[in-house]
XYZ file of C-alpha atoms in Angstrom:
565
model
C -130.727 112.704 16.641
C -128.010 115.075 16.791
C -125.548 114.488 14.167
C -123.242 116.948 15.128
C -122.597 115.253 18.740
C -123.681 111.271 17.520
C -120.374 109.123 15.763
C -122.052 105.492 14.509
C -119.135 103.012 14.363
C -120.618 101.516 11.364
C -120.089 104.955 9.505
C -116.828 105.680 11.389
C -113.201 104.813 9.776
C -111.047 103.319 12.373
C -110.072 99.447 11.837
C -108.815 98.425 14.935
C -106.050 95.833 15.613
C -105.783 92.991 17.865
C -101.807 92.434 17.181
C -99.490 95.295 17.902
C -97.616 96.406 15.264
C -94.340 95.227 14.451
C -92.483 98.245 14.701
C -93.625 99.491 18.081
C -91.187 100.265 20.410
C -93.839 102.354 23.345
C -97.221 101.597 24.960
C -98.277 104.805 23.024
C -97.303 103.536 19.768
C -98.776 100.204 19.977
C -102.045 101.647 21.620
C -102.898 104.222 19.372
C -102.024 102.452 16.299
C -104.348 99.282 17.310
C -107.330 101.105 18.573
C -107.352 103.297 14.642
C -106.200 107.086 16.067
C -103.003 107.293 14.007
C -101.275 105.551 10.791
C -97.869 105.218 10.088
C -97.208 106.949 6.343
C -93.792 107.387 6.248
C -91.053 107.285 9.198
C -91.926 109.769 11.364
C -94.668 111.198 9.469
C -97.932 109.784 11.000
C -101.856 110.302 9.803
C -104.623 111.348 12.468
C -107.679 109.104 11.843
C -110.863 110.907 12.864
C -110.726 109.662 16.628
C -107.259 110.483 16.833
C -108.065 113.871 15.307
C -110.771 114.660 17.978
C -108.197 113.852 20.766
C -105.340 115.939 18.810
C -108.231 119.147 18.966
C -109.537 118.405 21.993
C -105.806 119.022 23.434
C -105.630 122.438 21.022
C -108.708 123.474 22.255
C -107.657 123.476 26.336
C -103.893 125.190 24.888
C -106.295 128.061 23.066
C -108.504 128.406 26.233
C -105.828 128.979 28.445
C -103.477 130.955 26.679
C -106.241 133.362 25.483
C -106.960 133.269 29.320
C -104.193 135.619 30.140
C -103.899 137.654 26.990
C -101.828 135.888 24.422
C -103.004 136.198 20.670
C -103.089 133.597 18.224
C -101.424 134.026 14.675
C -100.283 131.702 12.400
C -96.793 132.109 10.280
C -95.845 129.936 7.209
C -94.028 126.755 7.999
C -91.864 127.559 4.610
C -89.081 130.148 5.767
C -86.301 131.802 3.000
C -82.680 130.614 5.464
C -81.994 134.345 5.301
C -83.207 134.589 8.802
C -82.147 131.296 10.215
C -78.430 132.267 8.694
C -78.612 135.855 10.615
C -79.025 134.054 13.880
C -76.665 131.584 13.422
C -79.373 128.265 13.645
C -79.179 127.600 9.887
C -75.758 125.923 10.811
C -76.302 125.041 14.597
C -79.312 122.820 13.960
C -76.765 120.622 11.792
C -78.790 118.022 9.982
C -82.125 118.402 12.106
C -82.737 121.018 9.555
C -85.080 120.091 6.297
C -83.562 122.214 3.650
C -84.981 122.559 0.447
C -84.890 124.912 -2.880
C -87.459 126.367 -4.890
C -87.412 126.196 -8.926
C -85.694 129.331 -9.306
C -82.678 127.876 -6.506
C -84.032 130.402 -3.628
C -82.858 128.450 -0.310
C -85.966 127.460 1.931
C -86.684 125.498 5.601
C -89.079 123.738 7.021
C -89.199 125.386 10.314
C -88.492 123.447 13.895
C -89.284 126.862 16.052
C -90.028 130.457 14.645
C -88.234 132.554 17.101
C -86.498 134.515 14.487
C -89.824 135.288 12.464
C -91.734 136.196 15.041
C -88.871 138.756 16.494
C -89.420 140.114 12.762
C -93.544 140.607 13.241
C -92.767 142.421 16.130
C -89.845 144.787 14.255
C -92.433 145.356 11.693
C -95.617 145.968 13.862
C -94.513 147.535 17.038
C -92.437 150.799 17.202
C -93.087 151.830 20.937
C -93.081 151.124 24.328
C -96.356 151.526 24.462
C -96.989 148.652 21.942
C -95.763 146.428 24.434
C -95.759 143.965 26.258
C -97.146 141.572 23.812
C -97.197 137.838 23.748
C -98.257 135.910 20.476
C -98.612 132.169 19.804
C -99.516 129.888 17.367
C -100.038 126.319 16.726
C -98.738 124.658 14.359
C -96.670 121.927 12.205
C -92.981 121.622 12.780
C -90.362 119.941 10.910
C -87.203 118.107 12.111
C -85.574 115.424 10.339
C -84.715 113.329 12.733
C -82.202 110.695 12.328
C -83.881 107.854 13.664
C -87.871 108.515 14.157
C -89.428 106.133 16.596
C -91.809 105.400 19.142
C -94.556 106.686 17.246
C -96.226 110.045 17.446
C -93.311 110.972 20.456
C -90.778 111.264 18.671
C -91.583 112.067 14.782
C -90.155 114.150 11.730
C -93.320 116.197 11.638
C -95.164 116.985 14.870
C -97.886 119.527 16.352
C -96.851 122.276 18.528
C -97.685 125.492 20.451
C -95.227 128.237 20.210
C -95.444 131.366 22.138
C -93.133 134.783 22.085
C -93.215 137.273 24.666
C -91.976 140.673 24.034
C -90.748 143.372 26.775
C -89.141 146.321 27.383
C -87.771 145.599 30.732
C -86.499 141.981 32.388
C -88.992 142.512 34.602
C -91.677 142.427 32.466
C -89.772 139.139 30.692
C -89.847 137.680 34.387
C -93.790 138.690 34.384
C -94.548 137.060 30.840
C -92.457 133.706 32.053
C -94.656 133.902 34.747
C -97.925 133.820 33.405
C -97.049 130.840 30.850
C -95.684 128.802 33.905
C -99.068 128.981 35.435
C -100.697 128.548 32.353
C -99.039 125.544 31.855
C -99.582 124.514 35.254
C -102.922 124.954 34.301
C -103.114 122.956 30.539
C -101.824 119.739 32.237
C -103.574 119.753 35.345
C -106.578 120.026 32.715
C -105.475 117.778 30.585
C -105.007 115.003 33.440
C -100.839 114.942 32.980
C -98.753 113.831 36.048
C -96.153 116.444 35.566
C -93.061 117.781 36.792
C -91.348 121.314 36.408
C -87.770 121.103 36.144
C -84.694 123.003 35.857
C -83.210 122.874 31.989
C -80.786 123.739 29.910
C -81.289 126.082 26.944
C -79.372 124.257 24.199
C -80.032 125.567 20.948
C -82.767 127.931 21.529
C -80.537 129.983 23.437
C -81.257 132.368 26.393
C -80.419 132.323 30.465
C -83.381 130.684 32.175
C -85.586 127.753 31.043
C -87.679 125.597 32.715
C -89.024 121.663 31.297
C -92.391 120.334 32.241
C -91.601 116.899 32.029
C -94.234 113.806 32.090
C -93.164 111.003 34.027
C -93.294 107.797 31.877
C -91.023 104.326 31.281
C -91.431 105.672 27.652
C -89.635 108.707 28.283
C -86.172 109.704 26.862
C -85.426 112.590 29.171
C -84.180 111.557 32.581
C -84.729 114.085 35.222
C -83.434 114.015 38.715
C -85.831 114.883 41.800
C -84.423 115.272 45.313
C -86.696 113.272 47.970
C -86.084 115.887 50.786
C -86.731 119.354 49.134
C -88.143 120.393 46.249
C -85.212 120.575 43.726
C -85.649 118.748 40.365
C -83.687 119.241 37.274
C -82.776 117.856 33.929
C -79.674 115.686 34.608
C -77.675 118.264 32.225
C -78.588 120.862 34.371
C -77.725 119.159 37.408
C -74.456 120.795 38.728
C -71.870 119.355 41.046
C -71.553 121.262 44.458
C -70.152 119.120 47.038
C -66.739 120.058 48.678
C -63.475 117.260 47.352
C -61.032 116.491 50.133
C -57.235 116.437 48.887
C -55.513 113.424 49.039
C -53.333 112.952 52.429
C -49.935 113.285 51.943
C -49.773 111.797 48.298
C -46.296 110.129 47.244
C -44.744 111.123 43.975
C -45.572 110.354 40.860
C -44.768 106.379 39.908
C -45.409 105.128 36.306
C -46.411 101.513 36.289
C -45.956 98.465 34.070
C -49.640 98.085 32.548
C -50.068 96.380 29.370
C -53.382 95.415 27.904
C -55.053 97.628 29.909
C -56.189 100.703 28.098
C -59.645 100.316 29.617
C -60.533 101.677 33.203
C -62.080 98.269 33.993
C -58.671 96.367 32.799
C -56.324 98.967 34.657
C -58.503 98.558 37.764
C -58.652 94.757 37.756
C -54.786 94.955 37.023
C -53.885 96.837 40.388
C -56.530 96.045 42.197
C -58.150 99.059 42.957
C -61.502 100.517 42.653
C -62.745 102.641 39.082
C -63.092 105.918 41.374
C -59.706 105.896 42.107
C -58.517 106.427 38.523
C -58.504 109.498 36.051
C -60.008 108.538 33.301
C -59.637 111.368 29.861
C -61.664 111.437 27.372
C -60.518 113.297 23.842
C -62.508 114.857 22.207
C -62.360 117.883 18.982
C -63.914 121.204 19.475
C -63.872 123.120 16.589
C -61.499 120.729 14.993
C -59.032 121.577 18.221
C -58.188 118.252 19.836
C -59.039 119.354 23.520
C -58.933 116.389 27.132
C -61.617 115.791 29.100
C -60.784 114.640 32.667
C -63.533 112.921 34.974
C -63.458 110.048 37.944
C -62.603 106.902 36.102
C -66.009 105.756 37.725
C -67.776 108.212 35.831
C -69.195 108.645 31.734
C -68.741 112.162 29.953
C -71.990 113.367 29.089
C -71.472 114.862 25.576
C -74.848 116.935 26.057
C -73.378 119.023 29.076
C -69.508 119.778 27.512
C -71.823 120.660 24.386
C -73.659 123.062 26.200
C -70.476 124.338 28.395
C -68.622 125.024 25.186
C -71.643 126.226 22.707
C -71.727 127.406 19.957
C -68.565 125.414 19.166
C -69.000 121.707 17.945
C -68.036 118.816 20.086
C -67.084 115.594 18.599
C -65.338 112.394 19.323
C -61.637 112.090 18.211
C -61.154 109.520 15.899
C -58.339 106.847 14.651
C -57.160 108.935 12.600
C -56.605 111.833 15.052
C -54.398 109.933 16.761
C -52.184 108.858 13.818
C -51.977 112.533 13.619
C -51.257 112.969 17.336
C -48.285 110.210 18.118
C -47.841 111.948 21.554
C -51.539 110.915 22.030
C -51.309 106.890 22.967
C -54.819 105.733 22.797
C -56.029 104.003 26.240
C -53.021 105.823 28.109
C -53.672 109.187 27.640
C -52.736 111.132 31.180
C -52.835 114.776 31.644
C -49.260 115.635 32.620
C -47.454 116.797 30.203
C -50.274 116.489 27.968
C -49.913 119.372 25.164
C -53.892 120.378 24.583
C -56.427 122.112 26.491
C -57.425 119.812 29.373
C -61.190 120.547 30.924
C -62.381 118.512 34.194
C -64.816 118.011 36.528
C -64.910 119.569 39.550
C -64.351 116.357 41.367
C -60.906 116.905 40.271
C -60.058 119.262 42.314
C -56.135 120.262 43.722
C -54.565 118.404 45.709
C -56.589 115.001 44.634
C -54.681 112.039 43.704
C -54.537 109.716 40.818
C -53.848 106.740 39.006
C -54.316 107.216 35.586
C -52.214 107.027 32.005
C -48.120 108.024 31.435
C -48.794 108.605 27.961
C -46.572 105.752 26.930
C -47.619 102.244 26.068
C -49.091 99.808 28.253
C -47.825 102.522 31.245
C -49.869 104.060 33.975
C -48.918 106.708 36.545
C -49.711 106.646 40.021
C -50.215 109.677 42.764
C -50.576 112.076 39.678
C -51.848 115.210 41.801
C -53.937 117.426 40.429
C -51.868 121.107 40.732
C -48.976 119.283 41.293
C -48.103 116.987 38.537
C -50.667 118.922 35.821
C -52.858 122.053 35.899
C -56.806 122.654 34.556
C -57.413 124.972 32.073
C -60.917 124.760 32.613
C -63.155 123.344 35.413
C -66.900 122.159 33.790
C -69.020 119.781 35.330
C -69.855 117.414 32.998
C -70.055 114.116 34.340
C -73.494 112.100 33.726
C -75.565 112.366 36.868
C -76.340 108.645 38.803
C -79.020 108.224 41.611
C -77.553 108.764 44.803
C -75.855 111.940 43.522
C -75.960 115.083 46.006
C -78.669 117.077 45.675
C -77.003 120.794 44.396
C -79.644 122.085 46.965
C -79.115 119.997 50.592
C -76.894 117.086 49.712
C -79.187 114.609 50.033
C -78.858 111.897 47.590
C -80.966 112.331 44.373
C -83.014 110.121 42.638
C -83.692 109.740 38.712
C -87.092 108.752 36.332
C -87.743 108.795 32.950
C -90.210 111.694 31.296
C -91.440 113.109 28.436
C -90.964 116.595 27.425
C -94.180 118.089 27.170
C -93.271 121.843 27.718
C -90.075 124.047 27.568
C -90.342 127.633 28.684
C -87.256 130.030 28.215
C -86.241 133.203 29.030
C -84.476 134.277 25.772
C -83.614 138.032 26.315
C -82.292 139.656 23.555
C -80.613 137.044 21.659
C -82.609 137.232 19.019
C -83.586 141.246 19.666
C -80.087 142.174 18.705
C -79.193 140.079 15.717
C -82.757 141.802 14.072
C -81.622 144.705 16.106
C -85.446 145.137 17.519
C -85.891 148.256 19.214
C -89.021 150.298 20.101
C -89.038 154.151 21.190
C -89.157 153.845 25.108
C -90.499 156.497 27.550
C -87.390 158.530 27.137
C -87.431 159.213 23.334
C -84.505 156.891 22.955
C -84.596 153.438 21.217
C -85.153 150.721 23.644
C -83.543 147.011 22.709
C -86.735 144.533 23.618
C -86.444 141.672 25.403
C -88.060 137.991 24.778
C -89.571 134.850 25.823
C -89.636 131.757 24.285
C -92.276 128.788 25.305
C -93.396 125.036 23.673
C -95.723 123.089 24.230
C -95.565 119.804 22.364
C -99.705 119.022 21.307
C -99.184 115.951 19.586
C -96.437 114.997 21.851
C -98.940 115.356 25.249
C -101.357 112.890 23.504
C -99.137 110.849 23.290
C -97.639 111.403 26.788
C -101.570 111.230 28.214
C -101.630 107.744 26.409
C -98.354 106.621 27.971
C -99.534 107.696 31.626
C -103.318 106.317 31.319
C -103.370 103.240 29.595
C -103.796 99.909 31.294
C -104.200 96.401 30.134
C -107.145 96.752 27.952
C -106.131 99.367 25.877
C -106.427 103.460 25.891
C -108.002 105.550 28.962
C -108.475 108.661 28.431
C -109.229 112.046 30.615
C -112.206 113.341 29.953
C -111.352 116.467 29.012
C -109.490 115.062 25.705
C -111.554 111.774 25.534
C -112.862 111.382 21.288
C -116.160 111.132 22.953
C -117.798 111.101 26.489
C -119.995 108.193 26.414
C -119.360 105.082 24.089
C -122.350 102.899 23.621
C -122.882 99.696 22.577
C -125.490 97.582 21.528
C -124.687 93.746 21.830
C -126.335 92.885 18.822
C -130.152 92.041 18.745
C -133.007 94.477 17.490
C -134.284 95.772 20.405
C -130.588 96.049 21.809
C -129.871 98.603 18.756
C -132.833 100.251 19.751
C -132.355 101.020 22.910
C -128.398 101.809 22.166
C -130.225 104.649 19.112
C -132.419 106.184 21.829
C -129.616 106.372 24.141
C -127.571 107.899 21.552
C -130.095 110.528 20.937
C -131.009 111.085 24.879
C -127.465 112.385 25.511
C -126.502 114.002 22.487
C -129.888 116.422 23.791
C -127.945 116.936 26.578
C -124.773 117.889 24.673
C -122.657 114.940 25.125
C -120.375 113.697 22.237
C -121.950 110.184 21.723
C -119.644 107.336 19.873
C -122.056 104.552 19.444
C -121.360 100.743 18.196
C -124.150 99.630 16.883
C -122.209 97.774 13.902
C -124.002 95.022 11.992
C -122.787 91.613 12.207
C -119.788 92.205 14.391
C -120.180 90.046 17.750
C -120.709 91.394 21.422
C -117.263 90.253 22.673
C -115.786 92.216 19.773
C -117.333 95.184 20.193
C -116.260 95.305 24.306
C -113.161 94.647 23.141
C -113.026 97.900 21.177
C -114.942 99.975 23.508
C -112.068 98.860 25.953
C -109.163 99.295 23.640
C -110.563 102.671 22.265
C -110.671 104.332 26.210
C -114.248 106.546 25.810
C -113.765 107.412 29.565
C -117.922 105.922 29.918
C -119.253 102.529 28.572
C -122.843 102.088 28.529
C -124.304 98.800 27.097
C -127.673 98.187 25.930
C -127.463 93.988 26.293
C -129.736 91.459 28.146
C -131.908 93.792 29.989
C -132.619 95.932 26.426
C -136.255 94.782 26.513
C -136.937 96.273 29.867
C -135.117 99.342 29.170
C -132.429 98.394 31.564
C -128.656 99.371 30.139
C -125.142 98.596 32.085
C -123.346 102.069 32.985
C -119.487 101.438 33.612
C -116.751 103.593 34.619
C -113.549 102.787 32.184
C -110.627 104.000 34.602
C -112.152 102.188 37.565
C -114.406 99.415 36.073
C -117.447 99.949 38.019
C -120.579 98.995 36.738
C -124.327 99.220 37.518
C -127.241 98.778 35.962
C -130.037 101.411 35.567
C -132.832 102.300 33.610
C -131.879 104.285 30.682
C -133.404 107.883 32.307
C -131.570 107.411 35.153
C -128.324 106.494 33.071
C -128.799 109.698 31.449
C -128.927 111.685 34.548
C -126.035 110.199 35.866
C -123.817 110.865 32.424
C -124.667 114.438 32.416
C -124.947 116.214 36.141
């Protein structure tokens, strides 16, 4: 028998569960927990148990093949970065508390590293002094570290997680545009392989900075990204990079500005229910600090302020909520009744406020309202930012038709950095012309631990885990329902297709009853079951599919042939 390709359950650790743990929040978490692939140590911080392992490689493995595929080379930097670097690019502060930040004995100021773009740009500096060096793209996989604030559903969203990271470095954009390229097909290529339903979308950068990036995006329930997809062309973005595009009609012949009697209404829902019109029709302004400066936010009454767009719009400033005590600073500010004319800070909108609209919204005074404030007329935008939260039905930026959103899982982000990071390390190589030419950079993740997660999310059903092939901890799971000859037969099997080169997980525990060990082979998701049961004496074992639960029975030579054409 072939050791290297046979796993005996009796020998293996994994105690599976038949309750779901407590704490799970995702089909992922509870799934991978109760079939013994990971362990909860601390939050955030999870163990891979030896089937969970196999799975976690198995996923590393198809990431090496392809990016090897198209010329990428694998290195491997320390996790443990001096801030030196991190401080020169200006993350050290911009990743905020995210950042694990330690000190050594002697007070030397460390991180635990979330990305490596500024280490890698130094390599380069150090190993490549001419154009002819280049292009080069280098990855590496590896543990990252982000201290997340509240860790949860499971291995998704942890403190410490597996990743691919990969730097491309050019001389020209167009080679950039070339090296982008080549990773978008090779990530096309990972999750086809991997058996991930998967969407490329249009992203923001946030703080990885850059121009162009890209998300490949699982669709799952589980998912905390929310990505709009048009049904009539082939546009699909990020909500926060979803921008507004449709034309605003002026109001007709507005009236001048009233102020109204409001009191007790400093919400948009009481001012509406007060006069009797709908949420759309008021101006609702939201205050928040940039940079300490107390600066209005105006957007449709009928609309939320997503924080993650003005963020990005005004990076690398820092956005924040006003608070209760801002206002006791700011007695021209009256909380609930803020309007914008006459309003003595920086006042941003959306485009749907647009000249010549028309609103109801606050006087600035006490339990007071204005109504037929015109935008133009009665106050003036400093800035125009779209930064409303996106809702289904929204146009599509691409042919108006009406959008529609899911939930996903961020499996991959691909950017096209330029030379961000080039010109704070000031990397130049001698180009064709004798002169020093600036290089230019890619940036691209690919969450590892994160996908098997994702795969787990997208594949599992009511018995338990599924998984793809390609991933699977094994391609055949045996087991023998419990009687002598029924081990047997389940041994021989065992050692029949591990000839062949199969990876063989067979059950063939003392003691533990049949019903148990289906259980198991269900929960556990080997994407073939074959059991050596009733028809053990005449050599007779039950082949079944796990994704579609076919079964058949067949001699055990002609279960073997059909396991490994």
């Amino acid at each position: 028998m072939s050791r290297s390709q046979v796993q005996r359950m009796s020998r293996l650790m994994a105690k599976t569960l038949r309750e779901e743990p407590a704490d799970a929040e995702t089909l992922s978490h509870k799934l991978l927990v109760r079939a013994g692939f990971v362990r909860r140590s601390a939050a955030g911080i999870w163990t891979w148990l030896p089937l969970g392992k196999r799975v976690l490689d198995n996923v590393a493995r198809v990431v090496r093949e392809e990016m090897d595929a198209f010329g990428a080379q694998e290195v491997l930097l320390p996790a443990l970065l001096p801030k030196d670097a991190y401080e020169a690019s200006g993350r050290y502060d911009e990743y905020g508390d995210l950042l694990f930040r330690l000190k050594d004995r002697k007070g030397a100021e460390y991180l635990l590293a979330p990305t490596h773009e500024e280490i890698f740009t130094q390599v380069v500096k150090d190993q490549c002094t001419s154009y002819k060096d280049l292009p080069v793209i280098l990855y590496q996989i590896q543990t990252k570290y982000r201290d997340e604030a509240r860790p949860r559903s499971g291995v998704l969203r942890g403190r410490e997680f597996l990743m691919k990271d990969s730097y491309s470095f050019d001389t020209t954009d167009e080679g950039l545009a070339e090296s982008y390229a080549l990773h978008r097909e090779a990530y096309r290529a990972i999750f086809a392989r991997l058996g991930v339903d998967f969407r490329i979308v249009s992203a923001v950068s946030g703080a990885m900075g850059g121009s162009a990036s890209e998300e490949f995006l699982a669709p799952a329930a589980a998912g905390e990204d929310t990505f709009a997809d048009c049904p009539a062309c082939d546009f699909a973005a990020n909500t926060e990079a979803v921008r507004f595009t449709a034309a605003v009609q002026a109001a007709q012949a507005p009236g001048p500005l009233v102020e109204l009697d409001t009191p007790d209404t400093p919400t948009i829902e009481a001012l509406a229910a007060h006069l009797g019109v709908p949420a759309s029709a008021t101006l609702k302004n939201l205050l928040v600090k940039v940079d300490g400066e107390i600066v209005a936010v105006g957007v449709p009454g009928n609309r939320e302020v997503d924080l993650g767009k003005l963020g990005e719009h005004l990076a690398p400033a820092e956005v924040e909520l006003v608070t209760a005590e801002d206002f006791e600073d700011r007695p021209d500010l009256v909380r609930g009744y803020v309007g914008p004319q006459g309003l003595k800070v920086r006042y941003i909108a959306d485009p749907r406020i647009a000249p010549g609209t028309a609103w109801v919204t606050g006087a600035n005074k006490p339990d007071t309202h204005a109504r037929d404030v015109v935008t133009g007329r009665d106050f003036e935008v400093d800035d125009y930012l779209d930064v409303v939260v996106v809702q289904e039905g929204d146009p599509c930026p691409a042919c108006g038709t009406g959008l529609k959103l899911d939930r996903a899982i961020e499996v991959g982000h691909i950017f096209q950095l330029g030379r961000k990071y080039a010109d704070v390390f000031q990397l130049d190589v001698l180009g064709k012309d004798g002169k020093p030419a600036r290089v230019t950079m890619g940036s691209y993740g690919l969450g590892i631990s994160r996908v098997v997660a994702a795969i787990a999310e997208q594949t599992a059903d009511a018995q338990g885990l599924c998984w793809p092939r390609e991933i699977a901890p094994a391609d055949v799971h045996i087991v023998a329902a419990g009687k002598a000859a029924q081990t047997e037969l389940a041994l021989e099997a065992a050692e029949q297709l591990a000839a062949k080169g199969l990876r063989v997980l067979v059950d063939e525990r003392p003691g533990v009853s049949p019903g148990v060990k289906f259980t198991d082979a269900e929960l556990i998701g080997v994407p073939s079951i074959l059991v050596a049961g009733r028809r053990a004496g005449e050599g007779v074992v039950e082949l079944k599919d796990r994704r579609t639960g076919k079964r058949e029975e067949l001699p055990l030579a002609d279960a073997v042939a059909a396991l490994t054409v």
